[in-house]
Structures are given as C-alpha cells and as structure tokens.
C-alpha cells in the first residue's frame, strides 16, 4: 500500500481522536466548580486549618495576588479563588500562617502581560474541530472518489493507456474482431475517414450469451487503440435519488470530452437502457431519466466528437428502440458461442501456465464441449487443475478433465450418498434406454458416456453429443428423434423393470417443449405453417403479466394439445419398438454400467460392436439351418 494512501486512510481517525480528547478536556474543565471567597473567609479557613492546598500567583500588571486552592470539605472538582491587594504585608501574613500550619504553598512567577501561549492553547480546540470539518467535507465532495455527498459524479473508471489486453488475448471471434477494427483505425487516424466523408459509428452494441467474451473484446479494442478507456456498469448510473443517474451521465461525457478521442464501455447496459413506460403501475422514473440523458448525450444537440461507446448486453430484446436507432448504437455485433475451432483456440489461451499430461489433447476436448462459452472453457480447465492439486498429481490428465466436465454440467458427484440396489438397477436401465436410442436412430446424437453416479439433482446421466455441430437449423426428423431419445428412459423402465419412476420428469419437460415448439412456432404439424405462439423474453410484469402470448382461440388450443399428444405418442411408440428390438443390447449396457458405474465412449463402441457381430453370426446360423 502506498504511503499517500495510508495517510488518507488514517488521517481522519487521528484527527477525530484529537478532537475527542480535546472535547473531553474542555468538558472536564467546564465541570470544575470554583468558589469565590472574600479575604475574611479565606483568613478564617486558613487559621482554622481548613485550607489543604494553596497557590499564590502575583499579577504586577494588575497590582494584585491571585490565590487559589482547596478546602478540606471540597470535592475533587471543587476549588476556591480570591484576589488580594499587591502588598508585602498581606502576602507575608498569609505565608507566615501557612508556615505555622506546615502547609505547602506554591508560589508562581509573575506572568506579566498576557501570554501568547495561553491564547494559542485557547484556540487549538477551535482550529482542530474546524480543520477536521473542512477535511471531511472536502473528502465527501472530492471529484471521482465516490464520497458520501458525491452523488452526481460519474462512477466511470479511467484507464489512460487503454489496458494491456489486445486481440492476441482474444481467441476466436474472428468476424467480431473485423467488425470492431474500424473503430481502432478511426481512433488512430480519423482523417482517413473524414477525407471521404465517412462517419464512424458512435456506438457499438455487443450482443450475445453470457461468458462469450463481450467485455474481453471491448478491453481488446481499447488496448489496440491505446486511447483513454472509461468503463462502467449500467447499474452504477441508477441511484436512490431521482436525477442522480442523469447527472452521472452528464459528468461521464464531460470527462470523456476532455480526453477525446476515447472509448466508453458500458457493461450490462440493459440495467439502464430498458424500454420506457413499462412495468406494472408505471415506469421507473429515475432509470428513465438516466436513459433520456444517455440518449441526448449520444445524439442530441451537443456534439460528442471522438467519443465512441461500446456496450454489452445479453438481453437486446428489452432495450429501448431509441437506443438502437442509427446515430446512437449504429452497429450491433453478435458474439455467439464458439465453434469447435474457436473452442480449441480458447483452450490454448487458457492452457497457458497449466501443466498438461501427454494424454490431454485440446482438440479432442474442443470436440466434446459443444455449447460451451469461453468462460465455461476457462472454468473447465481451472476445475481440472484444482482436482489435480487435490489428488497430489504433478500434471493435469484426462481423468481430471472428464471429472471437471461432469462437475461443470451436473455438479460434484454425490459419492457419499447411499443408493439402494433397486435404485441402481432402475437408473441403469433408464440411462441404457437413452443410449440405445442414440445408437440406433440414424440422426441420433452420439453417446459419449453413461454414468449412474448421482450428481446434483440427477441419479445419473447419459452424455450425448451431436455427430455434426450445427447452430443454424434442425429438420423435423431430427427434432422427432430428439424427442424419441428423451422418452427412451421411461420406455426402458416400463419394459425392463415393470415399473415407472419419477426420474423421467426432466426428459418429459424437454420433449414437451420441443413438441410444442414444433406445433406452435415451426409449423411442423397438421395445423399447417402457422406461428401460433412466440417466445417472449419480456421481464416487465405489466407487459407480460400472464406469461402467455396466445394468438389463437380455445378451439385451436384444443387442436394444439391434440397435435402435441400425437407427436409424443408416436415418438413413445417408436422408442418402445426400437428398445424391444434391441432388448439384449439394453441388458448388456445396463449390466455393464451397473457394475462399473461409468462407461466411456470407447467401451460403449466395443460393446455395440460385439453385440452386432454376435447378432450377425446368429442370423447366419439361422439361415444355414
């Protein structure tokens, strides 16, 4: 910690302690009771040996003696004082009587005129209290320090050189980098654009799922441009008091103009940029005022030349339309989940500094992690490293990678949970049913792992990954086969256990969701190519109070339910036919996973290969006979 910071932290406390001590001193001094005695009363007490303390102070400037002390019946905070004429006979009489009684008398020197020291001591408490008050007010109102009274100041933090992050630190996102490179070129050489009359986008909105690297990309833009970089969260604008957020927006742009050209990065802009006039019972006045000020600063009467705003959100659907129009956020850059090549590049970045075993192939990990974001991949390797440390290993092996993948997807294994033999048998057949359908269906997903070790809320799971990674479209047949795979667990329980369990509830939820989307959104039913419902991502209670977006009558609702039932029933029957036909394979897989608890892709492929070869030989024997 720097010396200046230590002084700033402890100085107020030291000053406060001094003020407290001085206040206590003044308070105690004011509590002293001083009795005014006349000369006769004093002499009477002196001769009666009632005086226990006596102090004599000559004051030649006033031609008097000041006598002070205590009597025997005085309390601790009581004393007396009196003034006697400045003559030798009077003071000699007093001193003689005191000597007779063996009373110690303290005789002070003549102070003469008023001492400057006493004047300074009188003013020290006032100076200290005034100084402390001035210091505290200055701290509260200090610029950019977030003081108690510093409501209207911007909370944006400034990085003068743009930061150390560059495009080299951002793996993948090649198209996204190209989109934002124009901003860097403009910040470095604006005349090149101005020569042809081109106007650089005033704002770029980064849109995408959480963890895909939106904030990292904004940092890289600032690092590449090497310009001042302000960063702030959308929630930092909104305060308890109305008008504070708008004041902070004004102050942020005022600071940015002084350092232009520069970048402003607003993270989670949906916290302040949501549509106005929404919500049950009206809008949020403070947030809407803040949004209005932001709209005005970005493109209003005032010009903000050289200021480029980059914002990030994963909820573009809730943003106000005025914020997304040309002239404000001119460009939207979608930062999607990485594909297999981008995942491999991301893994290479995060693998730096980690000791990996020879059996760890990052390209294999990339193939096994579709749907993972960059943050998920970083977390995967970090979890694997932590597991390796716990196991006292010198490097990270594929065992730790597999376990970390399971932990990220389903949570830690419940090793200590007691599982009965019946539960183990039910889960084994349930997961084997999913696996066999994935193996037998032509467009089914590839089975990578079957485990019956409880994780999270699941008693076990079958890891199935697509044979080909696609993100754009899915055919009707592929969707139907997905539903069939989801229903395989319940069908297997019914065929091989003779009972049905609650373990298929999540499977039904997913299967029903796909079936309903096929009928109401994708037009894949006898109702025809019509969109009867659309997904609503609204979070405003007033706009989406009933959480439904129905564009049909009750009669059509009945038809929708019939179509969904028809799809589910057909897929259920198809799953039953396939598992009945492959009963022996289900039995083999169930027995193997029950014994080993976890079987991998290679073991599954070996079991299927032996099963098919034995079936082939049986068929050939039957033909010969």
XYZ file of C-alpha atoms in Angstrom:
625
model
C 0.000 0.000 0.000
C 1.346 3.421 -0.941
C 2.337 5.935 1.750
C -0.175 8.537 0.487
C -2.998 6.013 0.687
C -2.056 5.121 4.283
C -2.117 8.803 5.252
C -5.507 9.287 3.582
C -6.935 6.290 5.422
C -5.645 7.053 8.927
C -5.587 10.883 8.939
C -9.344 11.302 9.625
C -9.186 8.852 12.518
C -6.178 10.602 14.121
C -7.869 13.995 13.819
C -11.101 12.584 15.212
C -9.209 11.147 18.212
C -7.607 14.555 18.877
C -10.985 16.273 18.748
C -12.465 13.721 21.155
C -9.600 14.152 23.650
C -9.793 17.955 23.492
C -13.557 17.866 23.865
C -13.193 15.636 26.922
C -10.600 18.015 28.358
C -12.846 21.038 27.786
C -15.823 19.184 29.217
C -13.901 18.183 32.341
C -12.516 21.700 32.737
C -16.002 23.155 32.485
C -17.156 20.761 35.198
C -14.749 22.272 37.785
C -16.638 24.232 40.443
C -14.767 27.395 41.581
C -15.904 29.138 44.768
C -15.298 32.877 45.104
C -14.055 33.682 48.652
C -13.513 37.076 50.230
C -10.422 37.895 52.259
C -12.060 37.403 55.696
C -13.484 33.985 54.746
C -10.100 32.894 53.484
C -8.274 34.030 56.651
C -10.862 32.263 58.810
C -10.363 28.989 56.917
C -6.590 29.430 56.937
C -6.355 29.950 60.682
C -8.824 27.122 61.234
C -6.521 24.790 59.270
C -9.272 24.156 56.707
C -7.050 25.050 53.736
C -5.370 21.949 52.309
C -3.869 23.372 49.091
C -2.727 26.909 48.347
C -1.246 28.521 45.247
C -0.102 32.166 45.019
C 0.247 33.915 41.660
C 1.411 37.578 41.652
C -0.014 39.814 38.926
C 2.016 43.015 38.988
C 0.241 44.437 35.970
C -2.999 44.490 37.996
C -1.339 45.121 41.440
C -2.985 42.022 42.973
C -2.244 38.487 44.115
C -4.402 35.581 42.821
C -4.869 32.929 45.500
C -6.356 29.516 44.646
C -6.581 26.137 46.353
C -8.832 23.610 48.108
C -10.560 23.397 51.454
C -10.852 20.152 53.413
C -14.585 19.672 52.729
C -14.232 20.275 48.947
C -14.840 17.540 46.396
C -12.333 16.607 43.754
C -13.688 19.036 41.168
C -14.088 21.962 43.599
C -11.621 24.757 44.358
C -11.594 28.346 45.584
C -10.041 31.567 44.397
C -9.718 35.125 45.640
C -7.816 38.302 44.850
C -5.857 40.225 47.493
C -4.028 43.569 47.219
C -0.483 43.562 45.928
C 1.243 44.471 49.214
C 4.049 42.763 51.077
C 2.279 42.843 54.456
C -0.781 40.940 53.239
C 1.102 38.167 51.476
C 3.641 37.931 54.316
C 0.812 37.355 56.816
C -0.641 34.587 54.669
C 2.717 32.844 54.177
C 3.557 33.089 57.918
C 0.227 31.481 58.877
C 0.782 28.749 56.291
C 4.287 28.000 57.633
C 2.885 27.747 61.141
C 0.461 25.047 59.928
C 3.202 23.397 57.801
C 1.023 23.959 54.718
C 2.922 23.775 51.441
C 2.381 26.904 49.424
C 3.132 27.021 45.697
C 4.334 30.491 44.681
C 4.275 31.123 40.917
C 6.270 33.669 38.986
C 4.659 36.875 37.834
C 3.285 36.075 34.300
C 3.425 39.742 33.396
C 1.342 40.580 30.359
C -0.977 38.075 28.616
C 0.964 35.066 27.296
C 0.687 34.232 23.605
C 0.960 30.559 24.524
C -2.256 30.733 26.553
C -4.008 32.447 23.653
C -2.866 29.724 21.231
C -3.924 26.982 23.639
C -7.362 28.539 23.868
C -7.752 28.477 20.092
C -6.295 24.962 19.442
C -9.644 23.142 20.005
C -11.442 25.513 17.634
C -8.742 25.115 14.978
C -8.751 21.305 15.227
C -12.532 20.986 15.063
C -12.687 23.418 12.131
C -9.862 21.613 10.326
C -11.476 18.203 10.746
C -14.823 19.517 9.494
C -13.159 21.081 6.447
C -11.247 17.854 5.697
C -14.351 15.655 5.936
C -16.391 17.959 3.690
C -13.523 18.037 1.180
C -13.341 14.226 1.131
C -17.110 13.923 0.672
C -17.118 16.347 -2.227
C -13.848 15.216 -3.792
C -14.027 14.594 -7.526
C -14.389 10.960 -8.645
C -13.724 9.480 -5.235
C -17.222 8.212 -4.567
C -17.648 10.270 -1.418
C -20.819 10.310 0.626
C -22.069 13.567 -0.874
C -20.586 12.895 -4.303
C -23.888 11.762 -5.825
C -23.699 13.437 -9.222
C -20.151 12.433 -10.136
C -19.550 9.751 -12.733
C -18.558 6.300 -11.471
C -16.718 5.504 -14.701
C -13.121 4.383 -14.123
C -10.419 5.622 -16.450
C -7.585 3.585 -17.913
C -5.267 6.053 -19.638
C -3.371 3.680 -21.955
C -6.393 1.520 -22.814
C -5.108 -1.501 -20.932
C -2.777 -4.389 -21.724
C -5.402 -6.655 -23.330
C -5.105 -6.912 -27.123
C -6.594 -9.060 -29.878
C -3.884 -11.660 -29.215
C -5.551 -12.356 -25.879
C -8.943 -12.927 -27.545
C -9.145 -16.383 -29.086
C -11.676 -16.944 -31.862
C -14.221 -14.189 -32.614
C -12.554 -13.505 -35.981
C -15.622 -11.921 -37.592
C -16.337 -9.882 -34.471
C -12.765 -8.554 -34.461
C -13.131 -7.429 -38.050
C -16.294 -5.529 -37.161
C -14.597 -3.506 -34.437
C -11.276 -2.950 -36.229
C -12.811 0.083 -37.930
C -13.120 1.734 -34.532
C -9.418 1.231 -33.883
C -8.456 2.624 -37.300
C -10.658 5.664 -36.731
C -9.186 6.353 -33.302
C -5.660 6.071 -34.684
C -6.155 8.040 -37.923
C -9.549 9.811 -38.090
C -8.531 11.991 -41.080
C -8.554 8.956 -43.373
C -12.277 8.524 -42.742
C -13.117 12.211 -42.693
C -11.476 12.672 -46.094
C -14.202 10.625 -47.787
C -16.977 11.986 -45.580
C -17.401 8.722 -43.705
C -18.888 8.838 -40.224
C -17.642 6.222 -37.821
C -20.335 4.512 -35.702
C -20.967 6.420 -32.491
C -21.889 3.287 -30.628
C -21.356 -0.452 -30.984
C -23.601 -2.873 -29.110
C -22.089 -6.265 -28.309
C -24.861 -8.854 -28.031
C -24.524 -12.484 -27.043
C -24.968 -15.127 -24.348
C -23.142 -14.706 -21.024
C -19.480 -15.688 -20.997
C -18.851 -15.382 -24.746
C -16.237 -12.621 -24.372
C -18.090 -9.328 -24.893
C -16.233 -7.496 -22.119
C -12.923 -9.041 -23.176
C -13.462 -7.865 -26.756
C -14.142 -4.296 -25.547
C -10.934 -4.358 -23.481
C -9.014 -5.572 -26.530
C -10.367 -2.703 -28.655
C -9.145 -0.198 -26.059
C -5.778 -1.973 -25.796
C -5.271 -1.998 -29.558
C -6.268 1.662 -29.971
C -4.172 2.779 -26.952
C -6.599 5.564 -26.114
C -8.206 6.505 -22.781
C -10.768 3.887 -21.842
C -13.683 4.546 -19.469
C -15.527 1.517 -18.146
C -18.687 1.425 -16.064
C -21.611 -0.884 -15.325
C -25.168 0.063 -16.212
C -26.223 -0.342 -12.576
C -23.716 2.353 -11.495
C -25.945 5.035 -13.001
C -29.111 4.180 -11.096
C -29.398 5.622 -7.580
C -31.974 6.057 -4.855
C -32.389 9.763 -5.587
C -34.135 10.888 -8.760
C -31.855 12.804 -11.126
C -28.567 11.374 -9.848
C -28.225 8.916 -12.749
C -28.737 11.678 -15.339
C -26.145 13.811 -13.553
C -23.636 10.950 -13.670
C -24.221 10.504 -17.404
C -23.548 14.220 -17.990
C -20.409 14.105 -15.882
C -19.140 10.978 -17.654
C -19.432 12.595 -21.085
C -17.902 15.811 -19.744
C -14.826 13.895 -18.578
C -14.693 11.936 -21.837
C -14.683 15.149 -23.924
C -11.583 16.327 -22.071
C -9.667 13.171 -23.076
C -11.146 12.612 -26.566
C -10.594 10.588 -28.667
C -11.557 7.906 -26.184
C -13.728 4.865 -25.588
C -16.556 4.401 -23.101
C -17.552 0.839 -22.253
C -20.924 0.301 -20.537
C -21.339 -3.264 -19.315
C -24.841 -4.723 -18.858
C -26.483 -1.677 -20.425
C -29.921 -3.296 -20.084
C -29.845 -2.220 -16.405
C -30.357 1.381 -17.530
C -31.470 1.052 -21.164
C -34.735 -0.861 -20.806
C -37.797 0.339 -22.655
C -39.535 3.319 -21.118
C -43.122 3.271 -19.896
C -43.135 -0.400 -18.935
C -43.867 -2.174 -15.724
C -46.960 -2.701 -13.604
C -48.335 0.638 -12.429
C -45.957 2.802 -14.484
C -42.273 3.086 -15.174
C -39.155 3.700 -13.118
C -38.684 7.469 -13.068
C -35.017 7.525 -12.080
C -33.985 4.899 -14.653
C -35.979 6.566 -17.413
C -34.426 9.971 -16.685
C -30.993 8.363 -16.850
C -31.852 6.741 -20.193
C -33.171 10.050 -21.568
C -29.911 11.766 -20.659
C -27.883 8.973 -22.252
C -29.911 9.277 -25.467
C -29.360 13.040 -25.529
C -25.610 12.775 -24.906
C -25.137 10.128 -27.601
C -27.028 12.007 -30.313
C -28.663 15.270 -29.319
C -27.951 18.952 -29.847
C -24.470 18.649 -28.374
C -21.655 17.078 -30.409
C -19.502 14.355 -28.884
C -16.752 14.124 -31.469
C -14.162 11.441 -30.859
C -16.175 9.573 -28.233
C -17.114 6.002 -29.155
C -19.374 3.983 -26.883
C -19.205 0.203 -26.671
C -21.944 -1.510 -24.692
C -22.601 -5.144 -23.861
C -25.804 -6.999 -23.047
C -27.332 -10.464 -23.307
C -30.871 -9.001 -23.395
C -31.151 -6.835 -26.544
C -34.898 -7.528 -26.697
C -35.589 -5.344 -23.645
C -33.625 -2.286 -24.835
C -35.439 0.908 -25.782
C -35.830 1.346 -29.584
C -34.466 4.902 -29.375
C -31.198 3.498 -28.076
C -30.777 1.192 -31.073
C -31.500 3.659 -33.856
C -28.753 4.885 -36.248
C -26.796 7.739 -34.730
C -26.672 6.098 -31.325
C -25.864 2.410 -31.383
C -25.294 2.252 -35.117
C -23.946 -1.273 -35.161
C -24.810 -4.483 -33.370
C -22.123 -7.152 -33.175
C -23.400 -10.588 -32.178
C -20.861 -12.534 -30.123
C -22.030 -16.141 -30.454
C -20.933 -19.293 -28.699
C -17.638 -20.562 -30.174
C -17.493 -23.375 -32.711
C -15.065 -26.291 -32.459
C -12.064 -24.398 -33.933
C -12.697 -21.378 -31.741
C -13.056 -23.600 -28.670
C -9.678 -25.159 -29.402
C -8.118 -21.682 -29.715
C -9.751 -20.595 -26.436
C -8.480 -23.723 -24.691
C -4.958 -22.974 -25.960
C -5.154 -19.496 -24.389
C -6.379 -20.756 -21.021
C -3.995 -23.726 -21.016
C -1.011 -21.362 -20.729
C 0.599 -21.747 -17.328
C -1.018 -25.160 -16.742
C 0.929 -28.428 -16.832
C -0.985 -30.896 -19.015
C -0.276 -34.606 -19.391
C 0.610 -36.096 -22.771
C -2.809 -37.770 -22.998
C -4.585 -34.387 -22.954
C -5.475 -33.301 -26.486
C -7.103 -29.896 -26.607
C -8.715 -30.585 -29.993
C -10.471 -33.634 -28.504
C -11.719 -31.538 -25.580
C -12.979 -28.929 -28.041
C -14.967 -31.594 -29.919
C -16.547 -32.803 -26.683
C -17.665 -29.384 -25.454
C -20.297 -28.042 -27.893
C -22.359 -25.256 -26.384
C -19.577 -24.197 -24.003
C -18.797 -20.481 -23.809
C -15.309 -19.085 -23.343
C -15.983 -18.640 -19.626
C -17.141 -22.265 -19.387
C -13.940 -23.498 -21.029
C -11.788 -21.415 -18.694
C -13.739 -22.801 -15.754
C -13.346 -26.347 -17.104
C -9.535 -26.148 -17.142
C -9.448 -24.401 -13.775
C -11.620 -27.098 -12.182
C -9.359 -29.754 -13.700
C -6.283 -28.026 -12.240
C -7.917 -27.869 -8.799
C -8.761 -31.580 -8.965
C -5.170 -32.426 -9.938
C -3.886 -30.489 -6.915
C -6.321 -32.306 -4.609
C -5.140 -35.641 -5.955
C -1.459 -34.627 -5.473
C -0.670 -35.009 -9.158
C 2.126 -33.204 -10.955
C 0.116 -32.633 -14.144
C -3.484 -32.452 -15.352
C -4.666 -35.649 -17.035
C -7.810 -36.551 -18.979
C -9.279 -38.062 -15.800
C -9.345 -34.591 -14.240
C -10.696 -33.085 -17.483
C -13.554 -35.627 -17.591
C -14.398 -35.115 -13.932
C -14.270 -31.322 -14.346
C -16.600 -31.563 -17.355
C -19.095 -33.549 -15.283
C -18.827 -31.047 -12.439
C -19.470 -28.111 -14.781
C -22.503 -29.804 -16.387
C -24.150 -31.600 -13.463
C -22.311 -30.625 -10.271
C -19.992 -32.634 -7.985
C -20.507 -36.373 -7.606
C -22.537 -37.476 -4.574
C -20.108 -40.240 -3.626
C -21.301 -40.476 -0.020
C -24.991 -40.766 -0.993
C -26.369 -44.222 -0.231
C -28.055 -45.768 -3.294
C -30.131 -48.935 -2.959
C -29.750 -51.824 -5.386
C -33.245 -51.171 -6.756
C -32.443 -47.502 -7.475
C -29.183 -48.543 -9.091
C -31.000 -51.023 -11.322
C -33.695 -48.505 -12.331
C -31.143 -45.804 -13.196
C -29.006 -48.311 -15.145
C -31.913 -49.333 -17.386
C -33.131 -45.744 -17.671
C -29.778 -44.442 -18.944
C -29.214 -47.501 -21.140
C -32.564 -46.794 -22.830
C -31.374 -43.289 -23.761
C -28.068 -44.670 -25.026
C -29.529 -47.431 -27.228
C -31.880 -44.967 -28.946
C -28.939 -42.654 -29.608
C -27.063 -45.574 -31.135
C -29.927 -46.954 -33.246
C -31.561 -43.768 -34.548
C -29.963 -42.616 -37.825
C -29.946 -38.940 -36.820
C -29.483 -39.576 -33.128
C -26.752 -37.972 -31.042
C -23.501 -39.792 -30.373
C -23.242 -41.416 -26.935
C -20.032 -40.382 -25.128
C -20.616 -41.526 -21.586
C -23.113 -43.360 -19.373
C -22.882 -42.956 -15.604
C -25.129 -43.836 -12.680
C -23.131 -41.798 -10.135
C -25.546 -39.225 -8.647
C -24.693 -35.619 -9.488
C -26.721 -32.595 -8.475
C -30.418 -33.495 -8.683
C -29.853 -36.373 -11.147
C -29.353 -40.004 -10.201
C -27.241 -40.477 -13.331
C -26.977 -39.211 -16.884
C -26.084 -40.122 -20.440
C -23.791 -37.674 -22.205
C -24.841 -37.414 -25.850
C -23.226 -35.026 -28.314
C -24.260 -34.214 -31.882
C -22.395 -36.045 -34.631
C -22.108 -32.813 -36.582
C -22.051 -29.446 -34.855
C -24.739 -27.205 -36.316
C -26.090 -23.961 -34.926
C -28.479 -22.695 -37.600
C -31.269 -25.138 -38.414
C -32.697 -28.518 -37.438
C -35.014 -30.686 -39.543
C -38.325 -32.139 -38.429
C -36.877 -35.646 -38.411
C -34.009 -34.559 -36.134
C -36.427 -32.953 -33.689
C -38.616 -36.066 -33.634
C -35.586 -38.244 -32.965
C -34.553 -35.940 -30.100
C -37.995 -36.395 -28.545
C -37.693 -40.158 -29.043
C -34.324 -40.181 -27.256
C -35.744 -38.193 -24.333
C -38.580 -40.707 -23.946
C -36.194 -43.676 -24.033
C -35.569 -43.646 -20.287
C -39.250 -44.043 -19.335
C -39.802 -46.700 -22.043
C -36.821 -48.696 -20.765
C -38.141 -48.603 -17.189
C -41.527 -49.825 -18.371
C -40.118 -52.684 -20.489
C -37.359 -53.997 -18.203
C -38.373 -53.012 -14.656
C -42.145 -53.264 -14.995
C -42.437 -50.006 -13.037
C -42.140 -46.319 -13.860
C -40.270 -43.785 -11.726
C -40.009 -40.025 -11.266
C -36.586 -39.964 -12.941
C -38.040 -39.076 -16.350
C -39.616 -35.743 -15.303
C -36.865 -33.593 -16.828
C -36.935 -35.718 -20.005
C -40.686 -35.088 -20.364
C -40.170 -31.364 -19.851
C -37.656 -31.167 -22.697
C -39.632 -33.449 -25.011
C -42.860 -31.498 -24.458
C -41.087 -28.200 -25.065
C -39.749 -29.407 -28.424
C -43.137 -30.852 -29.428
C -44.962 -27.634 -28.530
C -42.426 -25.534 -30.456
C -42.878 -27.798 -33.486
C -46.652 -27.193 -33.423
C -46.889 -23.527 -32.411
C -43.635 -21.983 -33.708
C -42.129 -24.093 -36.504
C -45.327 -25.116 -38.315
C -44.366 -28.832 -38.264
C -47.829 -30.335 -37.678
C -51.180 -30.873 -39.376
C -52.225 -27.356 -38.284
C -50.064 -26.055 -41.102
C -47.288 -23.464 -41.477
C -48.545 -21.021 -38.871
C -46.833 -19.406 -35.885
C -49.401 -19.559 -33.117
C -47.057 -18.636 -30.261
C -43.746 -16.895 -29.999
C -41.168 -16.975 -27.279
C -41.323 -13.965 -25.016
C -38.233 -12.825 -23.215
C -40.005 -9.928 -21.562
C -39.259 -9.338 -17.909
C -41.733 -6.487 -17.423
C -44.567 -7.580 -15.167
C -47.008 -5.062 -16.611
C -46.429 -6.172 -20.214
C -46.252 -9.918 -19.657
C -48.357 -10.421 -16.564
C -49.882 -13.756 -17.568
C -46.670 -15.040 -19.218
C -48.551 -16.106 -22.378
C -48.604 -14.841 -25.953
C -51.663 -16.577 -27.417
C -52.722 -15.699 -30.939
C -55.462 -18.330 -31.184
C -58.893 -19.304 -29.876
C -59.774 -22.019 -27.382
C -60.757 -24.309 -30.261
C -57.286 -24.001 -31.762
C -55.786 -24.525 -28.293
C -57.518 -27.919 -28.195
C -56.110 -28.765 -31.633
C -52.609 -27.761 -30.443
C -52.910 -30.080 -27.449
C -54.018 -32.920 -29.741
C -51.062 -32.373 -32.085
C -48.592 -32.307 -29.187
C -50.132 -35.503 -27.818
C -49.914 -37.095 -31.268
C -46.187 -36.274 -31.615
C -45.377 -37.543 -28.113
C -47.368 -40.759 -28.580
C -45.760 -41.528 -31.931
C -42.246 -40.946 -30.568
C -43.052 -43.010 -27.462
C -44.220 -45.925 -29.615
C -41.153 -45.629 -31.837
C -38.885 -45.716 -28.777
C -40.700 -48.797 -27.499
C -40.303 -50.589 -30.846
C -36.564 -49.894 -31.038
C -35.859 -50.920 -27.428
C -37.965 -54.069 -27.777
C -35.983 -54.968 -30.876
C -32.678 -54.336 -29.043
C -33.525 -55.819 -25.663
C -30.270 -57.725 -25.443
C -28.167 -54.586 -26.050
C -30.086 -52.706 -23.351
C -29.490 -55.609 -20.933
C -25.756 -55.698 -21.695
C -25.331 -51.936 -21.302
C -27.417 -51.863 -18.106
C -25.440 -54.698 -16.504
C -22.106 -53.156 -17.520
C -22.931 -49.664 -16.213
C -24.393 -51.157 -13.026
C -21.107 -52.969 -12.435
C -18.684 -50.182 -13.444
C -20.930 -47.186 -12.605
C -19.383 -45.245 -15.525
C -18.603 -46.391 -19.066
C -16.958 -44.254 -21.745
C -17.489 -43.878 -25.481
C -14.775 -46.420 -26.326
C -16.284 -49.055 -24.024
C -19.765 -48.417 -25.436
C -18.484 -48.785 -29.005
C -16.787 -52.069 -28.078
C -19.996 -53.428 -26.514
C -22.073 -52.410 -29.566
C -19.520 -53.926 -31.917
C -19.590 -57.292 -30.106
C -23.393 -57.186 -29.920
C -23.774 -56.582 -33.675
C -21.199 -59.236 -34.620
C -22.926 -61.823 -32.383
C -26.295 -60.918 -33.915
C -24.807 -61.291 -37.378
C -23.458 -64.745 -36.571
C -26.795 -65.789 -35.095
C -28.638 -64.710 -38.231
C -26.187 -66.587 -40.467
C -26.678 -69.760 -38.387
C -30.442 -69.438 -38.639
C -30.182 -69.069 -42.420
C -27.980 -72.186 -42.669
C -30.409 -74.188 -40.519
